[in-house]
Amino acid sequence: ILLIVLLDPTPAVHVTSNEVCHESEANSGTTCNDMDVSAENNIGNYFTLKKAIDSCNSTGDKLDEYSSLYNQIVSARGLRWKKFREDAGEVNFIQMINDKLGGYVYATKMGVRTPRVFYCGIVKGLRREMQQSFGDRYVVRPLNGNNAQGFLVVKDGVNVLKDEKVTYDTFASEYELEDAIMVEEFVESANIKYDGLVPPDYKFHVFGGRPEIMWFVDRNKNAKCKNYYGVSSAQELRFMEGFLDTELPICSPSGDERGHYLDPSRQEALVNAVQVLADNIPGKNWVRIDMYDSKNGPILGEFTQFSSNGNATPLDGCVMSYLFIAYSEQYGGWTDDAATLSRLKDKVGNFKNELGIDQVIGISAAEMAFFHRSNMDFFSLEAREWYQYNVMQKCQKVMEAQHEFYQK
């Protein structure tokens, strides 16, 4: 396991529609040089994200209309996948790893660390002595929960999310006896300013196998906030001005007493871990990969297939729609995302015309050949088999995968 040393944070980079400025320049009010994108009209760099932001900012009073397409895309994906499963028993790879246990098995096989699991099973199977063996810091994660609902983040016997004492009896009051839960290690942030607190989430939106946008989310009590960053380059984060969440305020772009920024070495390690996971997901379809920056290096949080159920503020929703459409067509329209868009053909066509998505992002012959091989595994036998396992079988798979990982 790579131990990443905490160094002093470096300035983030600000992104506006026309310029890229270092934080020190932005704060001083000076003008930065325009970004040179003359040789960057290809996949995997900032050009695509910048064009998405510029195009959405140019829509004026139509921004709300174009933003709503994101919600419709997410809904169409859900309906499509539901029909496949109900009609033909087909389950795809993203659905498998969206299952928290399936995601842990996949990440460990790819060499990406996951939180150590202390207990995995139903609540009534948890004994008092087991709870005592978890130590002073641990996390209880419901296996069928979303958006951190039902999470217990325990430090010194207290749930730090609610400042409530946690005992063995808490499990019976917080969950039903037949609920499936996982108790895992308390991930400690590499940033010492988060010592004893919930580590921040780094939520990466991956399009066509490429990380483009990252959400930074602080979930600690009285400090909840969210920032948006461009992550087309593993070497730098670009703060995305004008992006707001539907519920959370922005974190201070210049950093507050916690410090929201990563040292470059940790930042690159985090993005590279995401890239390893993205590269090996068949089909090159949109997925969100949530990570922690821990004292032990990058750690997977989870995979998400319906990020925020498509709910977003206007600029965010428009940019997400743009990236989804642009990347879905890069492999000649063979991706599952492209098939999802076929359900919204007229609206997507109008969006493309109005926002100038006039060409498919360039792909090399080698990338195309690799895609065709991996795309055949998107609705895979492995995914179908996973959904035939019961909770205890899935738990066993996780424990076996982690045992093998930590024995290396």
mmCIF file of C-alpha atoms in Angstrom:
data_model
loop_
_atom_site.group_PDB
_atom_site.id
_atom_site.type_symbol
_atom_site.label_atom_id
_atom_site.label_comp_id
_atom_site.label_asym_id
_atom_site.label_seq_id
_atom_site.Cartn_x
_atom_site.Cartn_y
_atom_site.Cartn_z
ATOM 1 C CA ILE A 1 0.000 0.000 0.000
ATOM 2 C CA LEU A 2 1.370 3.413 -0.920
ATOM 3 C CA LEU A 3 1.618 5.827 1.978
ATOM 4 C CA ILE A 4 1.042 9.358 0.714
ATOM 5 C CA VAL A 5 2.721 12.033 2.866
ATOM 6 C CA LEU A 6 0.645 15.102 3.699
ATOM 7 C CA LEU A 7 2.278 18.262 2.400
ATOM 8 C CA ASP A 8 1.115 21.870 2.332
ATOM 9 C CA PRO A 9 -1.821 22.317 -0.057
ATOM 10 C CA THR A 10 -1.144 24.178 -3.306
ATOM 11 C CA PRO A 11 -3.519 26.709 -4.873
ATOM 12 C CA ALA A 12 -6.429 25.385 -6.828
ATOM 13 C CA VAL A 13 -6.975 26.622 -10.370
ATOM 14 C CA HIS A 14 -10.079 28.662 -11.186
ATOM 15 C CA VAL A 15 -12.035 28.037 -14.371
ATOM 16 C CA THR A 16 -14.256 30.630 -15.943
ATOM 17 C CA SER A 17 -15.699 30.416 -19.429
ATOM 18 C CA ASN A 18 -12.821 32.374 -20.966
ATOM 19 C CA GLU A 19 -9.794 31.997 -18.738
ATOM 20 C CA VAL A 20 -7.879 29.744 -16.392
ATOM 21 C CA CYS A 21 -6.412 31.527 -13.400
ATOM 22 C CA HIS A 22 -4.310 30.398 -10.486
ATOM 23 C CA GLU A 23 -6.016 31.141 -7.218
ATOM 24 C CA SER A 24 -3.444 33.726 -6.227
ATOM 25 C CA GLU A 25 -4.115 35.659 -9.461
ATOM 26 C CA ALA A 26 -7.887 35.343 -9.126
ATOM 27 C CA ASN A 27 -7.808 36.648 -5.573
ATOM 28 C CA SER A 28 -5.634 39.618 -6.556
ATOM 29 C CA GLY A 29 -7.951 40.574 -9.400
ATOM 30 C CA THR A 30 -5.333 40.293 -12.108
ATOM 31 C CA THR A 31 -6.101 39.000 -15.603
ATOM 32 C CA CYS A 32 -4.668 35.657 -16.678
ATOM 33 C CA ASN A 33 -3.694 34.580 -20.152
ATOM 34 C CA ASP A 34 -6.375 32.946 -22.253
ATOM 35 C CA MET A 35 -6.170 29.186 -22.346
ATOM 36 C CA ASP A 36 -4.467 27.741 -25.425
ATOM 37 C CA VAL A 37 -6.663 24.967 -26.765
ATOM 38 C CA SER A 38 -5.422 25.007 -30.346
ATOM 39 C CA ALA A 39 -4.061 21.456 -30.132
ATOM 40 C CA GLU A 40 -6.479 20.084 -27.579
ATOM 41 C CA ASN A 41 -9.579 19.143 -29.579
ATOM 42 C CA ASN A 42 -9.447 15.508 -28.519
ATOM 43 C CA ILE A 43 -10.540 13.200 -25.773
ATOM 44 C CA GLY A 44 -9.082 13.291 -22.297
ATOM 45 C CA ASN A 45 -8.186 16.962 -21.912
ATOM 46 C CA TYR A 46 -9.780 20.161 -20.756
ATOM 47 C CA PHE A 47 -11.086 21.203 -24.177
ATOM 48 C CA THR A 48 -14.288 19.125 -23.978
ATOM 49 C CA LEU A 49 -15.240 20.351 -20.502
ATOM 50 C CA LYS A 50 -14.427 23.958 -21.359
ATOM 51 C CA LYS A 51 -16.549 23.764 -24.504
ATOM 52 C CA ALA A 52 -19.425 22.315 -22.462
ATOM 53 C CA ILE A 53 -19.230 25.181 -19.962
ATOM 54 C CA ASP A 54 -18.962 27.828 -22.678
ATOM 55 C CA SER A 55 -21.847 26.369 -24.667
ATOM 56 C CA CYS A 56 -24.148 26.159 -21.638
ATOM 57 C CA ASN A 57 -23.277 29.686 -20.512
ATOM 58 C CA SER A 58 -24.226 30.938 -23.981
ATOM 59 C CA THR A 59 -27.796 29.628 -23.802
ATOM 60 C CA GLY A 60 -29.083 32.551 -21.737
ATOM 61 C CA ASP A 61 -32.692 32.174 -20.630
ATOM 62 C CA LYS A 62 -32.867 28.665 -22.157
ATOM 63 C CA LEU A 63 -30.438 27.250 -19.595
ATOM 64 C CA ASP A 64 -33.220 25.802 -17.430
ATOM 65 C CA GLU A 65 -34.694 24.022 -20.440
ATOM 66 C CA TYR A 66 -31.398 22.419 -21.434
ATOM 67 C CA SER A 67 -30.591 21.544 -17.829
ATOM 68 C CA SER A 68 -33.761 19.472 -17.503
ATOM 69 C CA LEU A 69 -32.453 17.065 -20.135
ATOM 70 C CA TYR A 70 -30.002 15.673 -17.556
ATOM 71 C CA ASN A 71 -32.852 14.487 -15.356
ATOM 72 C CA GLN A 72 -34.540 12.908 -18.377
ATOM 73 C CA ILE A 73 -31.328 11.108 -19.365
ATOM 74 C CA VAL A 74 -30.970 9.605 -15.903
ATOM 75 C CA SER A 75 -34.626 8.553 -15.899
ATOM 76 C CA ALA A 76 -34.280 6.987 -19.353
ATOM 77 C CA ARG A 77 -31.249 5.022 -18.206
ATOM 78 C CA GLY A 78 -33.159 3.714 -15.208
ATOM 79 C CA LEU A 79 -36.147 2.637 -17.302
ATOM 80 C CA ARG A 80 -33.935 0.985 -19.903
ATOM 81 C CA TRP A 81 -31.980 -1.035 -17.368
ATOM 82 C CA LYS A 82 -35.119 -1.960 -15.437
ATOM 83 C CA LYS A 83 -36.716 -3.312 -18.611
ATOM 84 C CA PHE A 84 -33.622 -5.365 -19.462
ATOM 85 C CA ARG A 85 -33.636 -6.935 -16.028
ATOM 86 C CA GLU A 86 -37.384 -7.634 -15.882
ATOM 87 C CA ASP A 87 -37.773 -8.874 -19.458
ATOM 88 C CA ALA A 88 -34.566 -10.810 -19.987
ATOM 89 C CA GLY A 89 -32.841 -11.074 -16.623
ATOM 90 C CA GLU A 90 -29.990 -8.962 -17.999
ATOM 91 C CA VAL A 91 -27.827 -7.037 -15.525
ATOM 92 C CA ASN A 92 -24.924 -4.837 -16.572
ATOM 93 C CA PHE A 93 -21.529 -4.292 -15.019
ATOM 94 C CA ILE A 94 -22.303 -0.828 -13.613
ATOM 95 C CA GLN A 95 -25.374 -2.227 -11.855
ATOM 96 C CA MET A 96 -23.161 -4.892 -10.302
ATOM 97 C CA ILE A 97 -20.568 -2.470 -8.941
ATOM 98 C CA ASN A 98 -23.259 0.004 -7.878
ATOM 99 C CA ASP A 99 -24.069 -2.682 -5.324
ATOM 100 C CA LYS A 100 -21.706 -1.606 -2.534
ATOM 101 C CA LEU A 101 -20.407 -5.130 -2.069
ATOM 102 C CA GLY A 102 -19.959 -5.687 -5.792
ATOM 103 C CA GLY A 103 -18.042 -2.423 -5.991
ATOM 104 C CA TYR A 104 -15.698 -3.488 -3.204
ATOM 105 C CA VAL A 105 -14.981 -6.825 -4.878
ATOM 106 C CA TYR A 106 -14.244 -5.123 -8.194
ATOM 107 C CA ALA A 107 -11.984 -2.420 -6.713
ATOM 108 C CA THR A 108 -9.878 -4.849 -4.697
ATOM 109 C CA LYS A 109 -9.376 -7.012 -7.787
ATOM 110 C CA MET A 110 -8.142 -3.889 -9.602
ATOM 111 C CA GLY A 111 -5.662 -3.173 -6.819
ATOM 112 C CA VAL A 112 -7.528 -0.184 -5.385
ATOM 113 C CA ARG A 113 -7.915 -0.193 -1.625
ATOM 114 C CA THR A 114 -11.347 -0.396 0.009
ATOM 115 C CA PRO A 115 -12.182 0.132 3.694
ATOM 116 C CA ARG A 116 -11.484 -2.969 5.791
ATOM 117 C CA VAL A 117 -14.749 -4.744 6.554
ATOM 118 C CA PHE A 118 -15.255 -5.862 10.172
ATOM 119 C CA TYR A 119 -18.772 -7.246 9.823
ATOM 120 C CA CYS A 120 -21.050 -7.891 6.873
ATOM 121 C CA GLY A 121 -24.502 -9.411 7.293
ATOM 122 C CA ILE A 122 -27.916 -8.805 8.825
ATOM 123 C CA VAL A 123 -28.399 -6.835 12.031
ATOM 124 C CA LYS A 124 -29.734 -9.725 14.089
ATOM 125 C CA GLY A 125 -26.525 -11.645 13.395
ATOM 126 C CA LEU A 126 -24.425 -8.995 15.124
ATOM 127 C CA ARG A 127 -23.401 -10.007 18.643
ATOM 128 C CA ARG A 128 -22.473 -7.649 21.488
ATOM 129 C CA GLU A 129 -18.909 -8.935 21.599
ATOM 130 C CA MET A 130 -18.569 -8.263 17.876
ATOM 131 C CA GLN A 131 -19.550 -4.640 18.359
ATOM 132 C CA GLN A 132 -16.990 -4.331 21.133
ATOM 133 C CA SER A 133 -14.283 -5.650 18.795
ATOM 134 C CA PHE A 134 -14.788 -2.833 16.269
ATOM 135 C CA GLY A 135 -12.654 -0.478 18.340
ATOM 136 C CA ASP A 136 -13.092 3.233 18.939
ATOM 137 C CA ARG A 137 -13.585 4.271 15.322
ATOM 138 C CA TYR A 138 -15.757 2.580 12.724
ATOM 139 C CA VAL A 139 -18.508 3.191 10.180
ATOM 140 C CA VAL A 140 -21.838 1.384 9.838
ATOM 141 C CA ARG A 141 -23.100 1.386 6.286
ATOM 142 C CA PRO A 142 -26.574 0.087 5.315
ATOM 143 C CA LEU A 143 -26.260 -2.085 2.240
ATOM 144 C CA ASN A 144 -29.477 -0.825 0.691
ATOM 145 C CA GLY A 145 -29.102 2.856 1.543
ATOM 146 C CA ASN A 146 -28.345 5.914 -0.552
ATOM 147 C CA ASN A 147 -26.993 9.414 0.031
ATOM 148 C CA ALA A 148 -25.442 8.505 3.404
ATOM 149 C CA GLN A 149 -28.883 7.695 4.859
ATOM 150 C CA GLY A 150 -28.567 5.370 7.820
ATOM 151 C CA PHE A 151 -24.804 5.886 8.133
ATOM 152 C CA LEU A 152 -23.215 5.800 11.558
ATOM 153 C CA VAL A 153 -19.746 7.334 11.743
ATOM 154 C CA VAL A 154 -18.463 6.406 15.175
ATOM 155 C CA LYS A 155 -15.575 7.970 17.038
ATOM 156 C CA ASP A 156 -15.011 7.222 20.733
ATOM 157 C CA GLY A 157 -18.523 5.823 21.040
ATOM 158 C CA VAL A 158 -20.238 8.844 19.429
ATOM 159 C CA ASN A 159 -21.849 9.190 16.001
ATOM 160 C CA VAL A 160 -20.044 12.323 14.815
ATOM 161 C CA LEU A 161 -22.760 13.060 12.236
ATOM 162 C CA LYS A 162 -25.356 13.629 14.967
ATOM 163 C CA ASP A 163 -23.349 13.902 18.203
ATOM 164 C CA GLU A 164 -25.256 10.906 19.572
ATOM 165 C CA LYS A 165 -23.853 8.100 21.713
ATOM 166 C CA VAL A 166 -23.622 4.690 19.989
ATOM 167 C CA THR A 167 -24.010 1.450 21.931
ATOM 168 C CA TYR A 168 -24.869 -2.104 20.999
ATOM 169 C CA ASP A 169 -28.561 -1.254 21.483
ATOM 170 C CA THR A 170 -28.246 1.520 18.867
ATOM 171 C CA PHE A 171 -28.158 -1.091 16.110
ATOM 172 C CA ALA A 172 -31.583 -2.431 17.088
ATOM 173 C CA SER A 173 -33.094 1.055 17.280
ATOM 174 C CA GLU A 174 -31.466 2.396 14.093
ATOM 175 C CA TYR A 175 -32.185 -0.612 11.845
ATOM 176 C CA GLU A 176 -34.647 -3.444 11.413
ATOM 177 C CA LEU A 177 -33.341 -6.833 12.526
ATOM 178 C CA GLU A 178 -33.403 -8.154 8.958
ATOM 179 C CA ASP A 179 -31.595 -5.114 7.515
ATOM 180 C CA ALA A 180 -28.268 -5.853 5.863
ATOM 181 C CA ILE A 181 -25.374 -3.733 7.120
ATOM 182 C CA MET A 182 -21.632 -3.542 6.767
ATOM 183 C CA VAL A 183 -19.322 -2.356 9.528
ATOM 184 C CA GLU A 184 -16.009 -1.094 8.231
ATOM 185 C CA GLU A 185 -12.965 0.870 9.268
ATOM 186 C CA PHE A 186 -13.172 4.592 9.887
ATOM 187 C CA VAL A 187 -11.183 6.053 6.985
ATOM 188 C CA GLU A 188 -8.875 8.771 8.258
ATOM 189 C CA SER A 189 -8.222 11.661 5.911
ATOM 190 C CA ALA A 190 -4.649 12.415 4.874
ATOM 191 C CA ASN A 191 -5.436 16.029 5.764
ATOM 192 C CA ILE A 192 -4.709 16.348 9.476
ATOM 193 C CA LYS A 193 -7.316 19.102 9.708
ATOM 194 C CA TYR A 194 -9.934 16.364 9.327
ATOM 195 C CA ASP A 195 -8.521 14.283 12.179
ATOM 196 C CA GLY A 196 -11.413 12.599 13.946
ATOM 197 C CA LEU A 197 -13.913 14.000 11.453
ATOM 198 C CA VAL A 198 -15.686 12.403 8.518
ATOM 199 C CA PRO A 199 -13.245 12.435 5.587
ATOM 200 C CA PRO A 200 -14.425 14.510 2.635
ATOM 201 C CA ASP A 201 -15.762 12.759 -0.460
ATOM 202 C CA TYR A 202 -14.149 13.159 -3.862
ATOM 203 C CA LYS A 203 -16.869 12.183 -6.344
ATOM 204 C CA PHE A 204 -15.583 11.739 -9.886
ATOM 205 C CA HIS A 205 -17.885 11.805 -12.905
ATOM 206 C CA VAL A 206 -16.360 9.570 -15.571
ATOM 207 C CA PHE A 207 -17.476 9.900 -19.199
ATOM 208 C CA GLY A 208 -16.205 7.532 -21.866
ATOM 209 C CA GLY A 209 -13.694 6.152 -19.389
ATOM 210 C CA ARG A 210 -12.290 9.631 -18.654
ATOM 211 C CA PRO A 211 -12.695 11.611 -15.394
ATOM 212 C CA GLU A 212 -14.033 15.074 -16.224
ATOM 213 C CA ILE A 213 -15.763 16.547 -13.158
ATOM 214 C CA MET A 214 -15.160 16.035 -9.454
ATOM 215 C CA TRP A 215 -17.430 17.010 -6.597
ATOM 216 C CA PHE A 216 -15.721 17.796 -3.310
ATOM 217 C CA VAL A 217 -18.225 17.181 -0.495
ATOM 218 C CA ASP A 218 -17.719 17.885 3.205
ATOM 219 C CA ARG A 219 -20.453 16.099 5.188
ATOM 220 C CA ASN A 220 -19.405 17.094 8.694
ATOM 221 C CA LYS A 221 -21.934 18.671 11.010
ATOM 222 C CA ASN A 222 -22.053 22.489 10.806
ATOM 223 C CA ALA A 223 -19.591 22.450 7.903
ATOM 224 C CA LYS A 224 -21.508 20.812 5.050
ATOM 225 C CA CYS A 225 -20.493 22.195 1.682
ATOM 226 C CA LYS A 226 -19.719 21.211 -1.897
ATOM 227 C CA ASN A 227 -17.363 22.403 -4.632
ATOM 228 C CA TYR A 228 -17.061 21.491 -8.309
ATOM 229 C CA TYR A 229 -13.717 20.885 -10.027
ATOM 230 C CA GLY A 230 -12.553 20.014 -13.512
ATOM 231 C CA VAL A 231 -10.253 16.991 -13.423
ATOM 232 C CA SER A 232 -9.427 16.413 -17.078
ATOM 233 C CA SER A 233 -5.771 16.512 -16.034
ATOM 234 C CA ALA A 234 -4.493 14.376 -13.163
ATOM 235 C CA GLN A 235 -1.962 17.095 -12.370
ATOM 236 C CA GLU A 236 -4.350 19.877 -11.391
ATOM 237 C CA LEU A 237 -7.843 20.588 -10.139
ATOM 238 C CA ARG A 238 -9.735 23.481 -11.711
ATOM 239 C CA PHE A 239 -12.325 25.144 -9.512
ATOM 240 C CA MET A 240 -15.514 25.543 -11.554
ATOM 241 C CA GLU A 241 -17.078 28.909 -10.866
ATOM 242 C CA GLY A 242 -20.830 29.328 -11.117
ATOM 243 C CA PHE A 243 -21.636 25.705 -10.230
ATOM 244 C CA LEU A 244 -23.997 25.294 -7.295
ATOM 245 C CA ASP A 245 -25.611 22.350 -5.550
ATOM 246 C CA THR A 246 -29.366 22.033 -5.019
ATOM 247 C CA GLU A 247 -28.883 21.781 -1.238
ATOM 248 C CA LEU A 248 -25.293 22.414 -0.118
ATOM 249 C CA PRO A 249 -23.459 25.773 -0.150
ATOM 250 C CA ILE A 250 -20.070 26.056 -1.821
ATOM 251 C CA CYS A 251 -16.951 25.590 0.248
ATOM 252 C CA SER A 252 -14.575 28.517 0.338
ATOM 253 C CA PRO A 253 -12.708 28.411 -3.010
ATOM 254 C CA SER A 254 -9.572 29.735 -1.322
ATOM 255 C CA GLY A 255 -9.747 27.131 1.437
ATOM 256 C CA ASP A 256 -10.976 27.638 4.994
ATOM 257 C CA GLU A 257 -9.529 26.431 8.262
ATOM 258 C CA ARG A 258 -9.939 22.829 7.045
ATOM 259 C CA GLY A 259 -8.221 23.328 3.715
ATOM 260 C CA HIS A 260 -10.124 21.761 0.800
ATOM 261 C CA TYR A 261 -7.237 21.137 -1.530
ATOM 262 C CA LEU A 262 -4.920 18.267 -2.228
ATOM 263 C CA ASP A 263 -1.183 18.214 -2.433
ATOM 264 C CA PRO A 264 -0.285 17.474 -6.099
ATOM 265 C CA SER A 265 1.129 14.019 -5.322
ATOM 266 C CA ARG A 266 -2.021 12.953 -3.475
ATOM 267 C CA GLN A 267 -4.199 14.552 -6.115
ATOM 268 C CA GLU A 268 -2.500 12.660 -8.935
ATOM 269 C CA ALA A 269 -2.676 9.375 -6.995
ATOM 270 C CA LEU A 270 -6.413 9.876 -6.453
ATOM 271 C CA VAL A 271 -7.151 10.625 -10.113
ATOM 272 C CA ASN A 272 -4.940 7.748 -11.240
ATOM 273 C CA ALA A 273 -6.818 5.307 -8.987
ATOM 274 C CA VAL A 274 -10.083 6.498 -10.526
ATOM 275 C CA GLN A 275 -8.587 6.015 -13.980
ATOM 276 C CA VAL A 276 -7.600 2.416 -13.170
ATOM 277 C CA LEU A 277 -11.152 1.659 -12.095
ATOM 278 C CA ALA A 278 -12.662 3.461 -15.097
ATOM 279 C CA ASP A 279 -10.362 1.743 -17.606
ATOM 280 C CA ASN A 280 -11.568 -1.691 -16.573
ATOM 281 C CA ILE A 281 -15.311 -1.042 -16.492
ATOM 282 C CA PRO A 282 -16.696 -2.546 -19.732
ATOM 283 C CA GLY A 283 -18.593 -0.375 -22.171
ATOM 284 C CA LYS A 284 -17.184 3.119 -21.526
ATOM 285 C CA ASN A 285 -20.454 4.449 -20.092
ATOM 286 C CA TRP A 286 -20.974 7.272 -17.614
ATOM 287 C CA VAL A 287 -20.456 6.363 -13.969
ATOM 288 C CA ARG A 288 -19.630 8.238 -10.778
ATOM 289 C CA ILE A 289 -16.716 6.929 -8.714
ATOM 290 C CA ASP A 290 -16.523 8.196 -5.126
ATOM 291 C CA MET A 291 -13.141 8.191 -3.383
ATOM 292 C CA TYR A 292 -11.462 9.128 -0.122
ATOM 293 C CA ASP A 293 -7.987 10.610 0.201
ATOM 294 C CA SER A 294 -6.750 8.632 3.200
ATOM 295 C CA LYS A 295 -3.537 8.319 5.160
ATOM 296 C CA ASN A 296 -3.048 5.049 3.297
ATOM 297 C CA GLY A 297 -3.616 6.544 -0.139
ATOM 298 C CA PRO A 298 -6.750 6.501 -2.335
ATOM 299 C CA ILE A 299 -9.661 4.433 -1.011
ATOM 300 C CA LEU A 300 -12.880 3.643 -2.854
ATOM 301 C CA GLY A 301 -16.117 4.942 -1.390
ATOM 302 C CA GLU A 302 -18.629 3.598 -3.898
ATOM 303 C CA PHE A 303 -19.828 3.572 -7.499
ATOM 304 C CA THR A 304 -23.047 5.375 -8.428
ATOM 305 C CA GLN A 305 -25.189 4.770 -11.512
ATOM 306 C CA PHE A 306 -27.876 7.448 -11.045
ATOM 307 C CA SER A 307 -26.009 10.390 -9.557
ATOM 308 C CA SER A 308 -28.443 12.522 -7.512
ATOM 309 C CA ASN A 309 -31.208 10.984 -9.661
ATOM 310 C CA GLY A 310 -30.455 13.619 -12.272
ATOM 311 C CA ASN A 311 -31.348 16.536 -10.008
ATOM 312 C CA ALA A 312 -29.101 19.530 -10.584
ATOM 313 C CA THR A 313 -28.977 23.292 -10.782
ATOM 314 C CA PRO A 314 -29.212 24.770 -14.320
ATOM 315 C CA LEU A 315 -25.525 25.126 -15.246
ATOM 316 C CA ASP A 316 -24.567 21.795 -13.672
ATOM 317 C CA GLY A 317 -27.410 19.946 -15.406
ATOM 318 C CA CYS A 318 -26.646 21.475 -18.787
ATOM 319 C CA VAL A 319 -22.931 20.608 -18.601
ATOM 320 C CA MET A 320 -23.689 17.057 -17.464
ATOM 321 C CA SER A 321 -26.068 16.652 -20.431
ATOM 322 C CA TYR A 322 -23.448 18.015 -22.826
ATOM 323 C CA LEU A 323 -20.731 15.639 -21.600
ATOM 324 C CA PHE A 324 -23.073 12.644 -21.548
ATOM 325 C CA ILE A 325 -24.121 13.259 -25.154
ATOM 326 C CA ALA A 326 -20.645 14.122 -26.462
ATOM 327 C CA TYR A 327 -18.994 11.068 -24.959
ATOM 328 C CA SER A 328 -21.836 8.638 -25.644
ATOM 329 C CA GLU A 329 -21.246 8.968 -29.382
ATOM 330 C CA GLN A 330 -17.463 8.750 -29.398
ATOM 331 C CA TYR A 331 -17.434 5.039 -30.236
ATOM 332 C CA GLY A 332 -19.697 5.297 -33.230
ATOM 333 C CA GLY A 333 -22.878 5.212 -31.157
ATOM 334 C CA TRP A 334 -22.236 1.688 -29.877
ATOM 335 C CA THR A 335 -22.233 2.553 -26.173
ATOM 336 C CA ASP A 336 -25.138 1.757 -23.888
ATOM 337 C CA ASP A 337 -25.327 5.481 -23.157
ATOM 338 C CA ALA A 338 -25.979 6.103 -26.863
ATOM 339 C CA ALA A 339 -28.814 3.574 -26.731
ATOM 340 C CA THR A 340 -30.235 5.420 -23.731
ATOM 341 C CA LEU A 341 -30.225 8.673 -25.705
ATOM 342 C CA SER A 342 -32.236 7.042 -28.477
ATOM 343 C CA ARG A 343 -35.217 7.231 -26.119
ATOM 344 C CA LEU A 344 -34.857 11.024 -26.200
ATOM 345 C CA LYS A 345 -33.944 11.389 -29.859
ATOM 346 C CA ASP A 346 -35.740 14.650 -30.653
ATOM 347 C CA LYS A 347 -34.682 16.434 -27.463
ATOM 348 C CA VAL A 348 -31.092 15.269 -27.807
ATOM 349 C CA GLY A 349 -31.020 16.358 -31.447
ATOM 350 C CA ASN A 350 -32.252 19.812 -30.507
ATOM 351 C CA PHE A 351 -29.712 20.054 -27.691
ATOM 352 C CA LYS A 352 -26.860 19.094 -30.049
ATOM 353 C CA ASN A 353 -27.915 21.652 -32.643
ATOM 354 C CA GLU A 354 -28.414 24.496 -30.192
ATOM 355 C CA LEU A 355 -25.220 23.899 -28.197
ATOM 356 C CA GLY A 356 -22.973 23.012 -31.088
ATOM 357 C CA ILE A 357 -22.113 19.377 -30.427
ATOM 358 C CA ASP A 358 -21.257 18.972 -34.070
ATOM 359 C CA GLN A 359 -18.631 16.255 -34.098
ATOM 360 C CA VAL A 360 -17.766 13.065 -32.311
ATOM 361 C CA ILE A 361 -14.738 13.231 -30.015
ATOM 362 C CA GLY A 362 -11.739 11.664 -31.750
ATOM 363 C CA ILE A 363 -10.863 8.039 -30.963
ATOM 364 C CA SER A 364 -7.878 6.092 -32.205
ATOM 365 C CA ALA A 365 -8.231 2.749 -33.982
ATOM 366 C CA ALA A 366 -6.613 0.984 -31.023
ATOM 367 C CA GLU A 367 -9.083 2.556 -28.582
ATOM 368 C CA MET A 368 -11.978 1.555 -30.835
ATOM 369 C CA ALA A 369 -10.783 -2.044 -31.025
ATOM 370 C CA PHE A 370 -10.398 -2.233 -27.249
ATOM 371 C CA PHE A 371 -13.862 -0.729 -26.799
ATOM 372 C CA HIS A 372 -15.551 -3.345 -28.978
ATOM 373 C CA ARG A 373 -13.969 -6.125 -26.923
ATOM 374 C CA SER A 374 -14.951 -4.595 -23.582
ATOM 375 C CA ASN A 375 -18.422 -3.491 -24.677
ATOM 376 C CA MET A 376 -19.395 -7.120 -25.199
ATOM 377 C CA ASP A 377 -18.889 -7.652 -21.462
ATOM 378 C CA PHE A 378 -21.123 -4.765 -20.312
ATOM 379 C CA PHE A 379 -24.143 -7.053 -19.866
ATOM 380 C CA SER A 380 -21.943 -9.813 -18.521
ATOM 381 C CA LEU A 381 -22.370 -13.265 -17.059
ATOM 382 C CA GLU A 382 -20.447 -12.052 -14.018
ATOM 383 C CA ALA A 383 -23.040 -9.337 -13.386
ATOM 384 C CA ARG A 384 -25.963 -11.756 -13.788
ATOM 385 C CA GLU A 385 -24.352 -14.203 -11.394
ATOM 386 C CA TRP A 386 -23.758 -11.467 -8.838
ATOM 387 C CA TYR A 387 -27.456 -10.651 -8.675
ATOM 388 C CA GLN A 388 -28.247 -14.285 -7.987
ATOM 389 C CA TYR A 389 -26.236 -14.214 -4.743
ATOM 390 C CA ASN A 390 -27.956 -13.508 -1.445
ATOM 391 C CA VAL A 391 -26.551 -10.980 1.008
ATOM 392 C CA MET A 392 -24.480 -13.498 2.926
ATOM 393 C CA GLN A 393 -22.921 -14.841 -0.273
ATOM 394 C CA LYS A 394 -22.031 -11.326 -1.360
ATOM 395 C CA CYS A 395 -20.528 -10.621 2.051
ATOM 396 C CA GLN A 396 -18.426 -13.745 1.743
ATOM 397 C CA LYS A 397 -17.155 -12.611 -1.665
ATOM 398 C CA VAL A 398 -16.093 -9.269 -0.173
ATOM 399 C CA MET A 399 -14.296 -10.859 2.754
ATOM 400 C CA GLU A 400 -12.456 -13.249 0.419
ATOM 401 C CA ALA A 401 -11.422 -10.436 -1.938
ATOM 402 C CA GLN A 402 -10.162 -8.268 0.921
ATOM 403 C CA HIS A 403 -8.255 -11.181 2.471
ATOM 404 C CA GLU A 404 -6.483 -11.782 -0.822
ATOM 405 C CA PHE A 405 -5.779 -8.043 -1.259
ATOM 406 C CA TYR A 406 -4.207 -7.597 2.165
ATOM 407 C CA GLN A 407 -2.168 -10.787 1.870
ATOM 408 C CA LYS A 408 -0.258 -9.392 -1.125
#
